[in-house]
mmCIF file of C-alpha atoms in Angstrom:
data_model
loop_
_atom_site.group_PDB
_atom_site.id
_atom_site.type_symbol
_atom_site.label_atom_id
_atom_site.label_comp_id
_atom_site.label_asym_id
_atom_site.label_seq_id
_atom_site.Cartn_x
_atom_site.Cartn_y
_atom_site.Cartn_z
ATOM 1 C CA MET A 1 -124.348 33.001 -19.062
ATOM 2 C CA TRP A 2 -124.702 30.136 -16.678
ATOM 3 C CA SER A 3 -127.051 28.668 -14.123
ATOM 4 C CA TYR A 4 -126.090 26.640 -11.094
ATOM 5 C CA ASP A 5 -127.413 23.305 -9.860
ATOM 6 C CA LYS A 6 -126.882 22.570 -6.186
ATOM 7 C CA ARG A 7 -125.573 19.049 -6.633
ATOM 8 C CA LEU A 8 -122.401 17.376 -7.903
ATOM 9 C CA GLN A 9 -122.156 15.818 -11.358
ATOM 10 C CA PHE A 10 -121.089 12.593 -9.618
ATOM 11 C CA PRO A 11 -121.483 11.968 -5.867
ATOM 12 C CA VAL A 12 -118.511 12.420 -3.525
ATOM 13 C CA ASN A 13 -118.922 11.033 0.017
ATOM 14 C CA ILE A 14 -115.508 10.532 1.626
ATOM 15 C CA LYS A 15 -115.515 9.268 5.202
ATOM 16 C CA GLU A 16 -111.789 8.998 5.953
ATOM 17 C CA PRO A 17 -109.658 12.162 5.837
ATOM 18 C CA ASN A 18 -106.304 11.769 4.105
ATOM 19 C CA ALA A 19 -104.194 14.913 3.885
ATOM 20 C CA LYS A 20 -101.434 13.242 1.875
ATOM 21 C CA LEU A 21 -103.872 12.288 -0.878
ATOM 22 C CA ALA A 22 -105.505 15.734 -0.792
ATOM 23 C CA GLN A 23 -102.137 17.337 -1.593
ATOM 24 C CA VAL A 24 -101.824 15.166 -4.694
ATOM 25 C CA ILE A 25 -105.420 15.474 -5.922
ATOM 26 C CA ILE A 26 -105.392 19.286 -5.603
ATOM 27 C CA SER A 27 -103.291 19.254 -8.771
ATOM 28 C CA GLN A 28 -106.458 18.490 -10.716
ATOM 29 C CA TYR A 29 -107.953 21.667 -9.226
ATOM 30 C CA GLY A 30 -105.224 24.189 -9.999
ATOM 31 C CA GLY A 31 -102.347 22.214 -11.503
ATOM 32 C CA PRO A 32 -100.940 22.212 -15.045
ATOM 33 C CA ASP A 33 -103.487 19.719 -16.405
ATOM 34 C CA GLY A 34 -106.273 20.410 -13.944
ATOM 35 C CA GLU A 35 -109.931 21.247 -14.348
ATOM 36 C CA MET A 36 -109.478 24.990 -13.830
ATOM 37 C CA GLY A 37 -107.127 25.177 -16.803
ATOM 38 C CA ALA A 38 -109.446 22.908 -18.793
ATOM 39 C CA SER A 39 -112.552 25.033 -18.287
ATOM 40 C CA MET A 40 -110.712 28.326 -18.882
ATOM 41 C CA ARG A 41 -109.035 26.922 -22.006
ATOM 42 C CA TYR A 42 -112.237 25.775 -23.714
ATOM 43 C CA LEU A 43 -114.412 28.689 -22.655
ATOM 44 C CA SER A 44 -111.738 31.209 -23.722
ATOM 45 C CA GLN A 45 -111.080 29.589 -27.087
ATOM 46 C CA ARG A 46 -114.702 29.921 -28.198
ATOM 47 C CA TYR A 47 -114.489 33.503 -29.398
ATOM 48 C CA ALA A 48 -112.025 32.774 -32.192
ATOM 49 C CA MET A 49 -114.002 29.789 -33.488
ATOM 50 C CA PRO A 50 -115.317 30.377 -37.007
ATOM 51 C CA TYR A 51 -117.843 27.499 -36.825
ATOM 52 C CA ARG A 52 -120.821 27.554 -34.468
ATOM 53 C CA GLU A 53 -120.959 23.801 -33.975
ATOM 54 C CA VAL A 54 -117.317 23.723 -32.835
ATOM 55 C CA ALA A 55 -117.890 26.682 -30.477
ATOM 56 C CA GLY A 56 -120.848 24.671 -29.154
ATOM 57 C CA VAL A 57 -118.603 21.699 -28.325
ATOM 58 C CA LEU A 58 -116.252 24.085 -26.466
ATOM 59 C CA THR A 59 -119.153 25.613 -24.516
ATOM 60 C CA ASP A 60 -120.589 22.285 -23.432
ATOM 61 C CA ILE A 61 -117.285 20.621 -22.550
ATOM 62 C CA GLY A 62 -116.033 23.831 -20.868
ATOM 63 C CA THR A 63 -119.206 23.879 -18.795
ATOM 64 C CA GLU A 64 -118.792 20.225 -17.815
ATOM 65 C CA GLU A 65 -115.216 21.009 -16.722
ATOM 66 C CA LEU A 66 -116.638 23.545 -14.248
ATOM 67 C CA ALA A 67 -118.680 20.703 -12.753
ATOM 68 C CA HIS A 68 -115.476 18.630 -12.566
ATOM 69 C CA LEU A 69 -113.704 21.529 -10.852
ATOM 70 C CA GLU A 70 -116.375 21.437 -8.164
ATOM 71 C CA MET A 71 -116.000 17.654 -7.801
ATOM 72 C CA VAL A 72 -112.219 17.885 -7.368
ATOM 73 C CA ALA A 73 -112.602 20.701 -4.808
ATOM 74 C CA THR A 74 -115.139 18.546 -2.968
ATOM 75 C CA ILE A 75 -112.726 15.593 -2.876
ATOM 76 C CA VAL A 76 -109.942 17.804 -1.462
ATOM 77 C CA HIS A 77 -112.347 19.412 1.003
ATOM 78 C CA GLN A 78 -113.651 16.086 2.291
ATOM 79 C CA LEU A 79 -110.124 14.628 2.533
ATOM 80 C CA THR A 80 -109.035 17.537 4.736
ATOM 81 C CA ARG A 81 -112.062 18.126 6.947
ATOM 82 C CA ASN A 82 -111.804 17.128 10.608
ATOM 83 C CA LEU A 83 -108.013 16.756 10.450
ATOM 84 C CA SER A 84 -106.245 16.823 13.804
ATOM 85 C CA MET A 85 -103.237 19.106 14.275
ATOM 86 C CA GLU A 86 -101.128 15.982 14.638
ATOM 87 C CA GLU A 87 -102.302 14.664 11.258
ATOM 88 C CA ILE A 88 -101.618 18.037 9.642
ATOM 89 C CA GLU A 89 -98.049 17.981 10.935
ATOM 90 C CA LYS A 90 -97.382 14.311 10.194
ATOM 91 C CA SER A 91 -98.802 14.284 6.654
ATOM 92 C CA GLY A 92 -96.764 17.183 5.319
ATOM 93 C CA PHE A 93 -99.930 19.270 4.993
ATOM 94 C CA ALA A 94 -98.561 22.041 7.243
ATOM 95 C CA ASN A 95 -97.047 23.968 4.313
ATOM 96 C CA TYR A 96 -100.477 24.314 2.698
ATOM 97 C CA TYR A 97 -102.259 24.764 6.009
ATOM 98 C CA VAL A 98 -100.176 27.743 7.070
ATOM 99 C CA ASP A 99 -101.382 29.815 4.085
ATOM 100 C CA HIS A 100 -104.904 28.455 3.564
ATOM 101 C CA THR A 101 -105.924 26.548 6.724
ATOM 102 C CA VAL A 102 -108.175 23.945 5.010
ATOM 103 C CA GLY A 103 -109.621 26.334 2.431
ATOM 104 C CA ILE A 104 -109.464 25.371 -1.259
ATOM 105 C CA TRP A 105 -106.895 27.278 -3.321
ATOM 106 C CA PRO A 106 -105.812 26.482 -6.878
ATOM 107 C CA GLN A 107 -102.310 25.084 -6.915
ATOM 108 C CA ALA A 108 -100.399 22.123 -8.328
ATOM 109 C CA ALA A 109 -99.357 19.182 -6.152
ATOM 110 C CA GLY A 110 -95.883 20.720 -5.949
ATOM 111 C CA GLY A 111 -97.279 23.992 -4.564
ATOM 112 C CA VAL A 112 -97.020 26.009 -7.798
ATOM 113 C CA PRO A 113 -100.000 28.392 -7.999
ATOM 114 C CA PHE A 114 -102.500 28.189 -10.853
ATOM 115 C CA ASN A 115 -101.248 30.090 -13.872
ATOM 116 C CA ALA A 116 -102.937 30.923 -17.200
ATOM 117 C CA CYS A 117 -99.686 29.904 -18.944
ATOM 118 C CA GLU A 118 -100.829 26.323 -18.372
ATOM 119 C CA PHE A 119 -103.239 26.618 -21.306
ATOM 120 C CA GLN A 120 -103.319 28.307 -24.665
ATOM 121 C CA SER A 121 -105.911 30.182 -26.663
ATOM 122 C CA LYS A 122 -104.148 30.619 -29.976
ATOM 123 C CA GLY A 123 -106.936 32.027 -32.123
ATOM 124 C CA ASP A 124 -106.474 29.263 -34.707
ATOM 125 C CA ILE A 125 -109.058 26.514 -34.815
ATOM 126 C CA ILE A 126 -106.732 23.637 -35.793
ATOM 127 C CA THR A 127 -104.095 24.649 -33.243
ATOM 128 C CA ASP A 128 -106.661 25.099 -30.483
ATOM 129 C CA LEU A 129 -108.413 21.768 -31.122
ATOM 130 C CA MET A 130 -105.046 19.957 -31.166
ATOM 131 C CA GLU A 131 -104.266 21.625 -27.825
ATOM 132 C CA ASP A 132 -107.634 20.476 -26.479
ATOM 133 C CA MET A 133 -107.052 16.865 -27.526
ATOM 134 C CA ALA A 134 -103.604 16.931 -25.910
ATOM 135 C CA ALA A 135 -105.077 18.515 -22.773
ATOM 136 C CA GLU A 136 -107.592 15.685 -22.397
ATOM 137 C CA GLN A 137 -104.774 13.142 -22.662
ATOM 138 C CA LYS A 138 -102.636 15.004 -20.099
ATOM 139 C CA ALA A 139 -105.528 15.117 -17.658
ATOM 140 C CA ARG A 140 -106.219 11.417 -18.304
ATOM 141 C CA THR A 141 -102.593 10.562 -17.460
ATOM 142 C CA THR A 142 -102.809 12.623 -14.261
ATOM 143 C CA TYR A 143 -105.919 10.694 -13.199
ATOM 144 C CA ASP A 144 -104.128 7.410 -14.035
ATOM 145 C CA ASN A 145 -101.284 8.538 -11.771
ATOM 146 C CA ILE A 146 -103.718 9.480 -9.005
ATOM 147 C CA LEU A 147 -105.515 6.113 -9.270
ATOM 148 C CA ARG A 148 -102.240 4.305 -8.519
ATOM 149 C CA LEU A 149 -102.047 6.207 -5.233
ATOM 150 C CA VAL A 150 -105.644 5.624 -4.096
ATOM 151 C CA ASP A 151 -107.057 2.610 -2.301
ATOM 152 C CA ASP A 152 -110.100 4.228 -0.673
ATOM 153 C CA PRO A 153 -113.140 3.379 -2.889
ATOM 154 C CA ASP A 154 -114.818 6.628 -1.768
ATOM 155 C CA VAL A 155 -112.020 8.501 -3.580
ATOM 156 C CA CYS A 156 -111.451 5.971 -6.350
ATOM 157 C CA GLU A 157 -115.007 6.050 -7.762
ATOM 158 C CA PRO A 158 -115.247 9.805 -8.498
ATOM 159 C CA ILE A 159 -111.642 9.834 -9.829
ATOM 160 C CA LYS A 160 -112.479 6.953 -12.190
ATOM 161 C CA PHE A 161 -115.533 8.870 -13.376
ATOM 162 C CA LEU A 162 -113.467 12.019 -14.025
ATOM 163 C CA ARG A 163 -110.820 10.020 -15.869
ATOM 164 C CA MET A 164 -113.359 8.466 -18.233
ATOM 165 C CA ARG A 165 -114.764 11.896 -19.068
ATOM 166 C CA GLU A 166 -111.332 12.826 -20.460
ATOM 167 C CA VAL A 167 -111.565 9.915 -22.912
ATOM 168 C CA VAL A 168 -115.068 10.946 -24.028
ATOM 169 C CA HIS A 169 -114.014 14.599 -24.419
ATOM 170 C CA PHE A 170 -110.998 13.541 -26.483
ATOM 171 C CA GLN A 171 -113.384 11.773 -28.851
ATOM 172 C CA ARG A 172 -115.612 14.853 -29.142
ATOM 173 C CA PHE A 173 -112.681 17.197 -29.830
ATOM 174 C CA GLY A 174 -111.452 14.727 -32.432
ATOM 175 C CA GLU A 175 -114.865 14.864 -34.094
ATOM 176 C CA ALA A 176 -114.830 18.677 -33.883
ATOM 177 C CA LEU A 177 -111.507 18.597 -35.723
ATOM 178 C CA ARG A 178 -113.088 16.383 -38.405
ATOM 179 C CA ILE A 179 -115.945 18.890 -38.759
ATOM 180 C CA THR A 180 -113.276 21.590 -39.188
ATOM 181 C CA THR A 181 -111.091 19.812 -41.737
ATOM 182 C CA ASP A 182 -114.182 18.837 -43.754
ATOM 183 C CA LYS A 183 -114.818 22.558 -44.232
ATOM 184 C CA LEU A 184 -111.234 23.324 -45.309
ATOM 185 C CA ASN A 185 -109.334 22.616 -48.489
ATOM 186 C CA SER A 186 -107.829 19.135 -48.115
ATOM 187 C CA LYS A 187 -104.952 20.088 -50.435
ATOM 188 C CA ASN A 188 -103.748 22.570 -47.811
ATOM 189 C CA PHE A 189 -105.449 22.739 -44.433
ATOM 190 C CA TYR A 190 -102.990 25.439 -43.426
ATOM 191 C CA ALA A 191 -103.539 27.893 -46.306
ATOM 192 C CA PHE A 192 -105.225 30.456 -44.068
ATOM 193 C CA ASN A 193 -106.816 30.923 -40.652
ATOM 194 C CA PRO A 194 -110.595 30.587 -41.200
ATOM 195 C CA GLY A 195 -111.277 32.523 -38.009
ATOM 196 C CA PHE A 196 -109.063 35.453 -38.989
ATOM 197 C CA ASP A 197 -108.371 35.779 -42.710
ATOM 198 C CA CYS A 198 -111.161 37.198 -44.841
ATOM 199 C CA ASP A 199 -112.585 35.261 -47.784
ATOM 200 C CA GLU A 200 -110.880 37.448 -50.405
ATOM 201 C CA CYS A 201 -107.389 36.965 -49.032
ATOM 202 C CA SER A 202 -107.861 33.280 -48.348
ATOM 203 C CA GLY A 203 -107.634 32.419 -52.075
ATOM 204 C CA LYS A 204 -110.708 30.167 -51.939
ATOM 205 C CA ASN A 205 -109.000 27.352 -53.839
ATOM 206 C CA MET B 1 -129.324 2.272 3.198
ATOM 207 C CA MET B 2 -130.285 5.215 1.056
ATOM 208 C CA GLY B 3 -133.480 7.093 1.871
ATOM 209 C CA ASN B 4 -135.917 8.232 -0.792
ATOM 210 C CA LYS B 5 -134.309 11.651 -0.921
ATOM 211 C CA GLU B 6 -130.804 10.288 -1.521
ATOM 212 C CA GLN B 7 -132.102 7.768 -4.048
ATOM 213 C CA LEU B 8 -133.990 10.415 -6.018
ATOM 214 C CA LEU B 9 -130.938 12.703 -5.990
ATOM 215 C CA ARG B 10 -128.768 9.872 -7.289
ATOM 216 C CA ASP B 11 -131.322 9.048 -9.998
ATOM 217 C CA ILE B 12 -131.349 12.699 -11.063
ATOM 218 C CA GLY B 13 -127.554 12.495 -11.287
ATOM 219 C CA ILE B 14 -127.804 9.425 -13.523
ATOM 220 C CA VAL B 15 -130.460 10.872 -15.841
ATOM 221 C CA ASP B 16 -128.680 14.234 -16.044
ATOM 222 C CA PHE B 17 -125.483 12.375 -16.929
ATOM 223 C CA VAL B 18 -127.245 10.616 -19.801
ATOM 224 C CA VAL B 19 -128.467 14.031 -21.016
ATOM 225 C CA THR B 20 -124.897 15.429 -20.793
ATOM 226 C CA GLU B 21 -123.498 12.512 -22.794
ATOM 227 C CA LEU B 22 -126.176 12.816 -25.476
ATOM 228 C CA THR B 23 -125.677 16.593 -25.654
ATOM 229 C CA LEU B 24 -121.972 16.219 -26.402
ATOM 230 C CA TYR B 25 -122.703 13.456 -28.900
ATOM 231 C CA LEU B 26 -125.333 15.557 -30.682
ATOM 232 C CA ASP B 27 -122.962 18.546 -30.760
ATOM 233 C CA THR B 28 -120.831 16.602 -33.238
ATOM 234 C CA HIS B 29 -123.666 14.463 -34.731
ATOM 235 C CA PRO B 30 -126.526 16.977 -35.129
ATOM 236 C CA HIS B 31 -128.442 14.797 -37.585
ATOM 237 C CA ASP B 32 -128.585 11.578 -35.553
ATOM 238 C CA ARG B 33 -132.342 11.061 -35.107
ATOM 239 C CA ASN B 34 -131.926 8.057 -32.864
ATOM 240 C CA ALA B 35 -129.772 10.055 -30.419
ATOM 241 C CA MET B 36 -132.260 12.945 -30.566
ATOM 242 C CA GLU B 37 -135.093 10.652 -29.537
ATOM 243 C CA TYR B 38 -133.080 9.421 -26.568
ATOM 244 C CA PHE B 39 -132.166 13.006 -25.717
ATOM 245 C CA ASN B 40 -135.811 14.142 -25.666
ATOM 246 C CA HIS B 41 -136.849 11.164 -23.576
ATOM 247 C CA TYR B 42 -134.182 11.604 -20.887
ATOM 248 C CA ASN B 43 -134.344 15.401 -20.879
ATOM 249 C CA ARG B 44 -138.087 15.253 -20.120
ATOM 250 C CA MET B 45 -137.477 12.646 -17.439
ATOM 251 C CA LYS B 46 -134.803 14.832 -15.859
ATOM 252 C CA ASN B 47 -137.019 17.915 -15.753
ATOM 253 C CA GLN B 48 -139.831 15.948 -14.183
ATOM 254 C CA MET B 49 -137.579 14.372 -11.533
ATOM 255 C CA GLU B 50 -136.040 17.735 -10.637
ATOM 256 C CA ARG B 51 -139.487 19.250 -10.178
ATOM 257 C CA GLU B 52 -140.522 16.327 -7.993
ATOM 258 C CA PHE B 53 -137.370 16.651 -5.879
ATOM 259 C CA SER B 54 -137.885 20.382 -5.444
ATOM 260 C CA GLN B 55 -141.480 19.948 -4.335
ATOM 261 C CA LYS B 56 -140.648 17.213 -1.836
ATOM 262 C CA TYR B 57 -137.289 18.364 -0.481
ATOM 263 C CA TYR B 58 -135.492 21.529 -1.652
ATOM 264 C CA PRO B 59 -134.882 23.325 -4.962
ATOM 265 C CA LEU B 60 -131.795 22.132 -6.837
ATOM 266 C CA SER B 61 -131.692 25.428 -8.735
ATOM 267 C CA THR B 62 -133.417 28.809 -8.508
ATOM 268 C CA ARG B 63 -135.356 27.847 -11.665
ATOM 269 C CA LEU B 64 -137.117 25.306 -9.474
ATOM 270 C CA GLU B 65 -137.713 27.583 -6.477
ATOM 271 C CA ASP B 66 -141.346 28.412 -5.988
ATOM 272 C CA CYS B 67 -141.456 30.734 -2.995
ATOM 273 C CA GLY B 68 -144.247 30.184 -0.532
ATOM 274 C CA ASN B 69 -143.476 31.823 2.772
ATOM 275 C CA GLU B 70 -139.843 30.766 3.056
ATOM 276 C CA TRP B 71 -136.720 31.095 0.930
ATOM 277 C CA ARG B 72 -135.628 27.471 0.626
ATOM 278 C CA TRP B 73 -132.767 27.995 -1.829
ATOM 279 C CA GLY B 74 -130.352 29.483 0.714
ATOM 280 C CA ALA B 75 -130.932 26.752 3.301
ATOM 281 C CA ALA B 76 -130.561 23.866 0.830
ATOM 282 C CA PRO B 77 -127.604 21.538 1.495
ATOM 283 C CA LEU B 78 -124.336 22.354 -0.283
ATOM 284 C CA PRO B 79 -123.036 19.806 -2.799
ATOM 285 C CA TRP B 80 -119.686 19.327 -1.071
ATOM 286 C CA GLU B 81 -121.137 18.456 2.336
ATOM 287 C CA GLY B 82 -121.348 14.754 1.484
ATOM 288 C CA ALA B 83 -123.442 12.130 3.163
ATOM 289 C CA CYS B 84 -121.377 11.640 6.310
ATOM 290 C CA GLU B 85 -121.831 13.963 9.253
ATOM 291 C CA MET C 1 -90.553 -3.166 -39.914
ATOM 292 C CA GLN C 2 -94.187 -3.222 -40.910
ATOM 293 C CA ASP C 3 -94.952 -2.023 -44.432
ATOM 294 C CA TYR C 4 -97.336 0.924 -44.104
ATOM 295 C CA SER C 5 -97.531 1.580 -47.839
ATOM 296 C CA CYS C 6 -100.388 -0.883 -48.302
ATOM 297 C CA ASP C 7 -103.782 0.542 -49.105
ATOM 298 C CA ASP C 8 -105.407 0.864 -45.691
ATOM 299 C CA GLN C 9 -108.432 3.051 -44.934
ATOM 300 C CA ILE C 10 -106.504 5.891 -43.343
ATOM 301 C CA ALA C 11 -104.210 6.193 -46.385
ATOM 302 C CA LYS C 12 -107.081 7.944 -48.189
ATOM 303 C CA PHE C 13 -106.929 10.862 -45.748
ATOM 304 C CA PRO C 14 -104.708 13.864 -46.559
ATOM 305 C CA VAL C 15 -101.335 13.782 -44.803
ATOM 306 C CA ALA C 16 -100.131 16.273 -42.152
ATOM 307 C CA MET C 17 -103.372 16.103 -40.168
ATOM 308 C CA ALA C 18 -104.705 14.016 -37.276
ATOM 309 C CA TYR C 19 -107.997 12.123 -37.539
ATOM 310 C CA VAL C 20 -110.180 10.532 -34.875
ATOM 311 C CA PRO C 21 -112.711 8.033 -36.273
ATOM 312 C CA TRP C 22 -116.360 9.102 -36.040
ATOM 313 C CA GLN C 23 -118.303 7.471 -33.258
ATOM 314 C CA LYS C 24 -121.534 5.969 -34.525
ATOM 315 C CA PHE C 25 -124.312 5.893 -31.932
ATOM 316 C CA ASP C 26 -125.549 2.359 -31.739
ATOM 317 C CA ARG C 27 -126.768 1.755 -28.224
ATOM 318 C CA MET C 28 -126.324 2.969 -24.679
ATOM 319 C CA TYR C 29 -125.709 0.710 -21.712
ATOM 320 C CA ASP C 30 -128.946 -0.897 -20.530
ATOM 321 C CA ASP C 31 -127.832 -0.403 -16.936
ATOM 322 C CA LEU C 32 -127.470 3.381 -16.708
ATOM 323 C CA GLU C 33 -126.452 3.196 -13.038
ATOM 324 C CA LYS C 34 -123.390 1.231 -14.156
ATOM 325 C CA ALA C 35 -122.786 3.621 -17.065
ATOM 326 C CA TYR C 36 -122.757 6.506 -14.563
ATOM 327 C CA CYS C 37 -120.054 4.727 -12.537
ATOM 328 C CA TYR C 38 -118.016 4.011 -15.675
ATOM 329 C CA GLY C 39 -118.266 7.664 -16.720
ATOM 330 C CA THR C 40 -119.803 7.032 -20.151
ATOM 331 C CA VAL C 41 -123.115 5.718 -21.515
ATOM 332 C CA PHE C 42 -121.384 4.468 -24.688
ATOM 333 C CA PRO C 43 -119.896 0.937 -24.450
ATOM 334 C CA GLU C 44 -117.437 1.681 -27.275
ATOM 335 C CA LEU C 45 -115.931 4.616 -25.321
ATOM 336 C CA ASN C 46 -115.533 2.704 -22.043
ATOM 337 C CA LYS C 47 -111.755 2.415 -21.770
ATOM 338 C CA PRO C 48 -110.898 1.961 -18.095
ATOM 339 C CA PHE C 49 -107.437 2.165 -16.535
ATOM 340 C CA THR C 50 -106.142 -1.245 -15.494
ATOM 341 C CA GLY C 51 -102.511 -0.371 -14.818
ATOM 342 C CA ARG C 52 -102.742 -0.095 -11.091
ATOM 343 C CA ARG C 53 -101.368 -2.742 -8.824
ATOM 344 C CA CYS C 54 -104.582 -3.244 -6.879
ATOM 345 C CA VAL C 55 -107.423 -3.648 -9.416
#
């Protein structure tokens, strides 16, 4: 279960609306490498984890991703509040506006709706941790790409914070993989699935 | 210029962030005594600052709501409102 | 081409697997306000993006 704190993990106070930027940043809300996919990926993968400490890493990083989801939504919200109709039309925001006004809805920058196919929960600890490490890198690249488009420090600071979290999470997933391989037979890490195959059929050698 | 309320909220954010970082570190290094000492120190500091904030301003979570004659939780500012009006 | 057959540390690890080096907690930033803005309290993990044209 969860509890909620009524504050952001990192402050977001954007003064200047910018609908063009909002349409790009929304990708980290509901896009292919966004925070919604990140949190759902890690929290869903936990149930097939044979080792408690690795499931713990997934819980804590998955929970932090929910806080990032709220930060990204806040950035998009503050970039689109108080927009004039003229700005909506000029910035290309009208296509989003017609379906959602300025509500927050999970989609990629290109308009593709959020889809669970953007992440995997494979039920295999090595496969899932490799996916998680790749996911952190994909999100990091997306934030790099966003940073090239931003010159407002009010937007830049929280994006820089979110980007660095991807690097830290990559390190933690890498360590979780080390914890995992240390428990497996180094002659053949792939002999069996420790979260699925029983001890008797796993050969134990 | 930040008021006391904004400053305390930012400080809570900083201390909570330290706790988050140490939590993730300890998840993969559960025997690091040095990190555990830091964790205990900052976790206590965080709890104390959150209680202080709740008493002075508004509860940041329902855990910190202590109902007198008004329900402050519902009226507390939303995180996405931001500083500018 | 570089000769990778020499006896480096990583050569001791079994092949067909990826390995991230363990982080060893040494110290946190003294200025935690700055650490918050960086997005990490660990100096060794602070790897900012510098590729933009306007840093």
